[in-house]
Amino acid sequence: MGYSLFQTPTLGMLSQAHALNTLGTNITNINTGGFKRTDTRFATVLGGNIRTSTASPNGGSGGVRPNDIQTLDQQGILESTSRGLDLAIAGDGFFLVSPTLEVSKQILYTRDGSFDINFAGAPVTTIGDDGNTISVRKGFLTDKNGFFLLGVAPEADGTFSETGALQALRVDQFALTNSFTPTTVANISLNLPAQKEFGEPDEFLSLNFVDS
């Protein structure tokens, strides 16, 4: 009977302590990338046996209990940074990451877009700017846990396939090199003014060429 007298204020104090602890966790992680806050709401507990949750003639007088609400479906705060490898998603969606370089069935999802370059895998050979063969290490985007950011490689025409296989995104300086073929022939189509008389001053057309 004595427990029943203190049940309501005891549950109230415990619930408030839980809410303050949740608030402290939210404040502590205010600068943690990808963190979503937790909101605490209070639910009314009717009279009953606290331990078995069944009605009892000797049950307590009720009180409140905390219910935590995860805000995973809500947009977080987007902030600009000075790092070139920081990304953010506005709206729905997640970054796909893998704990290993070789993508297995364990694919994880995150909203934390703070990435770094991690050099992993066996060295590969490529052609340097001077035409000589060099050995380089492959650099991949990884999050703060060391998980590899995943993406889909583009097709030959530059488009992306919805059914393309996921792979770790390689971003080192030799990852985006390609063999280019110089242009040797150019075609141009134009209309000549029919009313132009022979012997009038010549007309010139300016064309811009990009020499890379």
CSV table of C-alpha atoms in Angstrom, one decimal:
chain,number,residue,atom,x,y,z
A,1,MET,CA,0.0,0.0,0.0
A,2,GLY,CA,2.9,2.3,0.8
A,3,TYR,CA,4.4,1.7,-2.7
A,4,SER,CA,1.1,2.8,-4.2
A,5,LEU,CA,1.2,6.1,-2.4
A,6,PHE,CA,4.6,7.0,-3.9
A,7,GLN,CA,4.1,5.4,-7.3
A,8,THR,CA,2.8,8.5,-9.1
A,9,PRO,CA,5.6,10.9,-7.9
A,10,THR,CA,8.2,8.2,-8.3
A,11,LEU,CA,7.3,7.5,-11.9
A,12,GLY,CA,7.1,11.2,-12.6
A,13,MET,CA,10.7,11.8,-11.3
A,14,LEU,CA,12.1,8.8,-13.2
A,15,SER,CA,10.4,9.9,-16.4
A,16,GLN,CA,11.7,13.4,-16.0
A,17,ALA,CA,15.2,12.1,-15.4
A,18,HIS,CA,15.0,10.0,-18.5
A,19,ALA,CA,13.8,13.1,-20.5
A,20,LEU,CA,16.7,15.2,-19.2
A,21,ASN,CA,19.2,12.4,-20.1
A,22,THR,CA,17.8,12.2,-23.6
A,23,LEU,CA,18.1,16.0,-23.9
A,24,GLY,CA,21.7,15.8,-22.8
A,25,THR,CA,22.5,13.2,-25.4
A,26,ASN,CA,20.9,15.4,-28.1
A,27,ILE,CA,23.0,18.4,-27.0
A,28,THR,CA,26.2,16.4,-26.8
A,29,ASN,CA,25.8,15.2,-30.4
A,30,ILE,CA,24.7,18.5,-31.9
A,31,ASN,CA,27.9,18.6,-34.0
A,32,THR,CA,27.9,14.8,-34.8
A,33,GLY,CA,27.4,14.3,-38.5
A,34,GLY,CA,24.3,12.2,-39.3
A,35,PHE,CA,23.0,12.3,-35.8
A,36,LYS,CA,19.2,12.5,-35.4
A,37,ARG,CA,17.7,13.7,-32.2
A,38,THR,CA,15.4,11.7,-29.9
A,39,ASP,CA,12.2,13.3,-28.6
A,40,THR,CA,10.7,12.1,-25.3
A,41,ARG,CA,7.0,12.2,-24.7
A,42,PHE,CA,5.1,11.2,-21.6
A,43,ALA,CA,2.3,8.6,-21.6
A,44,THR,CA,-0.3,8.2,-18.8
A,45,VAL,CA,-0.2,4.9,-16.9
A,46,LEU,CA,-3.5,3.9,-15.5
A,47,GLY,CA,-3.9,2.1,-12.2
A,48,GLY,CA,-2.6,-1.6,-12.3
A,49,ASN,CA,0.2,-3.9,-11.4
A,50,ILE,CA,3.4,-2.3,-12.6
A,51,ARG,CA,5.4,-5.5,-12.9
A,52,THR,CA,2.9,-7.7,-14.7
A,53,SER,CA,0.9,-4.9,-16.5
A,54,THR,CA,-2.3,-6.7,-15.4
A,55,ALA,CA,-5.2,-5.4,-13.4
A,56,SER,CA,-5.0,-5.9,-9.7
A,57,PRO,CA,-7.1,-4.8,-6.7
A,58,ASN,CA,-3.8,-3.8,-5.0
A,59,GLY,CA,-2.5,-2.1,-8.1
A,60,GLY,CA,-0.9,1.3,-8.1
A,61,SER,CA,-2.6,4.6,-8.6
A,62,GLY,CA,-1.0,5.2,-12.0
A,63,GLY,CA,1.4,7.9,-13.2
A,64,VAL,CA,3.5,8.6,-16.3
A,65,ARG,CA,6.2,6.8,-18.3
A,66,PRO,CA,8.5,8.1,-21.0
A,67,ASN,CA,8.2,7.2,-24.7
A,68,ASP,CA,11.1,8.0,-27.0
A,69,ILE,CA,10.4,9.0,-30.6
A,70,GLN,CA,13.2,8.6,-33.1
A,71,THR,CA,13.3,11.3,-35.7
A,72,LEU,CA,15.0,9.2,-38.4
A,73,ASP,CA,12.5,10.4,-41.0
A,74,GLN,CA,13.2,14.1,-40.5
A,75,GLN,CA,15.7,16.3,-42.4
A,76,GLY,CA,18.7,17.3,-40.3
A,77,ILE,CA,20.5,20.6,-40.4
A,78,LEU,CA,22.8,21.2,-43.4
A,79,GLU,CA,25.9,23.2,-42.8
A,80,SER,CA,28.6,24.3,-45.2
A,81,THR,CA,32.2,23.2,-44.5
A,82,SER,CA,35.6,24.0,-45.9
A,83,ARG,CA,36.4,20.3,-46.7
A,84,GLY,CA,36.1,19.2,-50.3
A,85,LEU,CA,35.1,15.7,-49.3
A,86,ASP,CA,32.0,16.6,-47.2
A,87,LEU,CA,28.7,15.7,-48.8
A,88,ALA,CA,25.0,16.1,-47.6
A,89,ILE,CA,21.7,14.7,-48.7
A,90,ALA,CA,18.8,17.2,-48.9
A,91,GLY,CA,15.6,15.2,-48.7
A,92,ASP,CA,15.1,11.4,-48.6
A,93,GLY,CA,18.0,9.0,-49.2
A,94,PHE,CA,21.1,7.4,-47.6
A,95,PHE,CA,24.7,6.9,-48.4
A,96,LEU,CA,25.5,3.2,-49.0
A,97,VAL,CA,28.7,2.0,-47.3
A,98,SER,CA,30.5,-1.3,-47.0
A,99,PRO,CA,32.8,-2.4,-44.1
A,100,THR,CA,35.1,-4.1,-46.7
A,101,LEU,CA,36.6,-3.0,-50.0
A,102,GLU,CA,35.0,-6.0,-51.7
A,103,VAL,CA,31.3,-5.4,-51.5
A,104,SER,CA,29.5,-8.3,-49.8
A,105,LYS,CA,26.0,-8.8,-48.7
A,106,GLN,CA,26.6,-6.5,-45.7
A,107,ILE,CA,25.6,-3.0,-47.0
A,108,LEU,CA,24.9,-0.3,-44.5
A,109,TYR,CA,23.1,3.0,-44.7
A,110,THR,CA,24.2,6.4,-43.3
A,111,ARG,CA,23.4,10.1,-43.5
A,112,ASP,CA,26.8,11.1,-42.3
A,113,GLY,CA,28.5,12.7,-45.3
A,114,SER,CA,31.9,13.4,-43.8
A,115,PHE,CA,34.3,11.4,-46.0
A,116,ASP,CA,38.1,11.0,-46.3
A,117,ILE,CA,40.4,9.3,-48.8
A,118,ASN,CA,41.6,5.9,-47.6
A,119,PHE,CA,44.3,4.1,-49.6
A,120,ALA,CA,43.5,0.4,-49.7
A,121,GLY,CA,43.9,-2.6,-52.0
A,122,ALA,CA,46.9,-3.8,-54.0
A,123,PRO,CA,48.9,-1.2,-55.9
A,124,VAL,CA,48.2,-1.0,-59.7
A,125,THR,CA,50.2,0.2,-62.6
A,126,THR,CA,49.3,3.1,-64.8
A,127,ILE,CA,50.9,5.5,-67.3
A,128,GLY,CA,52.2,8.7,-65.8
A,129,ASP,CA,52.2,12.2,-67.4
A,130,ASP,CA,55.7,11.5,-68.8
A,131,GLY,CA,54.6,8.3,-70.5
A,132,ASN,CA,56.4,6.0,-68.1
A,133,THR,CA,54.7,3.2,-66.2
A,134,ILE,CA,54.3,3.9,-62.5
A,135,SER,CA,52.8,2.0,-59.5
A,136,VAL,CA,50.1,3.8,-57.6
A,137,ARG,CA,47.9,3.0,-54.6
A,138,LYS,CA,44.1,3.2,-55.0
A,139,GLY,CA,42.3,5.7,-52.9
A,140,PHE,CA,38.7,5.3,-51.9
A,141,LEU,CA,36.1,7.5,-50.0
A,142,THR,CA,35.5,6.2,-46.5
A,143,ASP,CA,33.4,7.5,-43.6
A,144,LYS,CA,34.6,8.1,-40.0
A,145,ASN,CA,34.2,4.4,-39.3
A,146,GLY,CA,36.4,3.4,-42.2
A,147,PHE,CA,33.5,2.1,-44.2
A,148,PHE,CA,33.8,2.4,-48.0
A,149,LEU,CA,31.3,4.7,-49.8
A,150,LEU,CA,29.5,2.7,-52.6
A,151,GLY,CA,28.4,3.8,-56.0
A,152,VAL,CA,27.7,2.6,-59.5
A,153,ALA,CA,30.2,3.0,-62.3
A,154,PRO,CA,29.1,4.9,-65.4
A,155,GLU,CA,28.5,3.2,-68.7
A,156,ALA,CA,30.7,3.9,-71.7
A,157,ASP,CA,28.3,6.7,-72.8
A,158,GLY,CA,28.4,8.4,-69.4
A,159,THR,CA,24.9,7.2,-68.3
A,160,PHE,CA,24.2,5.2,-65.2
A,161,SER,CA,22.3,1.9,-65.0
A,162,GLU,CA,19.8,1.3,-62.3
A,163,THR,CA,20.9,-2.3,-62.2
A,164,GLY,CA,24.6,-1.6,-62.1
A,165,ALA,CA,26.7,-3.4,-59.5
A,166,LEU,CA,27.7,-1.4,-56.4
A,167,GLN,CA,31.4,-0.8,-55.9
A,168,ALA,CA,33.7,1.3,-53.7
A,169,LEU,CA,34.2,4.8,-55.1
A,170,ARG,CA,37.8,5.2,-56.1
A,171,VAL,CA,38.9,8.9,-56.2
A,172,ASP,CA,42.7,9.0,-56.3
A,173,GLN,CA,44.4,11.2,-58.9
A,174,PHE,CA,44.7,8.2,-61.3
A,175,ALA,CA,41.2,6.9,-60.9
A,176,LEU,CA,39.6,9.2,-63.5
A,177,THR,CA,42.3,8.9,-66.2
A,178,ASN,CA,41.2,7.8,-69.7
A,179,SER,CA,42.7,7.3,-73.1
A,180,PHE,CA,41.6,10.1,-75.4
A,181,THR,CA,41.7,10.2,-79.2
A,182,PRO,CA,42.5,13.5,-80.8
A,183,THR,CA,40.0,14.9,-83.3
A,184,THR,CA,41.3,14.9,-86.9
A,185,VAL,CA,38.2,15.7,-88.9
A,186,ALA,CA,35.4,18.3,-88.2
A,187,ASN,CA,32.1,18.7,-90.0
A,188,ILE,CA,30.2,22.0,-90.3
A,189,SER,CA,26.7,22.7,-91.8
A,190,LEU,CA,25.5,26.2,-92.7
A,191,ASN,CA,23.3,28.1,-95.1
A,192,LEU,CA,24.6,30.7,-97.5
A,193,PRO,CA,22.5,33.9,-98.2
A,194,ALA,CA,20.8,33.4,-101.6
A,195,GLN,CA,20.6,37.2,-102.2
A,196,LYS,CA,24.3,37.8,-101.9
A,197,GLU,CA,25.9,39.1,-105.1
A,198,PHE,CA,29.2,37.8,-106.5
A,199,GLY,CA,32.2,40.0,-105.7
A,200,GLU,CA,30.8,41.4,-102.4
A,201,PRO,CA,33.1,41.3,-99.4
A,202,ASP,CA,33.8,37.8,-98.0
A,203,GLU,CA,32.0,36.7,-94.8
A,204,PHE,CA,33.9,34.9,-92.1
A,205,LEU,CA,32.8,32.5,-89.4
A,206,SER,CA,34.6,32.2,-86.1
A,207,LEU,CA,35.0,28.8,-84.5
A,208,ASN,CA,36.4,28.0,-81.1
A,209,PHE,CA,38.6,24.9,-80.6
A,210,VAL,CA,39.7,23.5,-77.3
A,211,ASP,CA,43.2,22.1,-77.2
A,212,SER,CA,43.6,19.9,-74.2
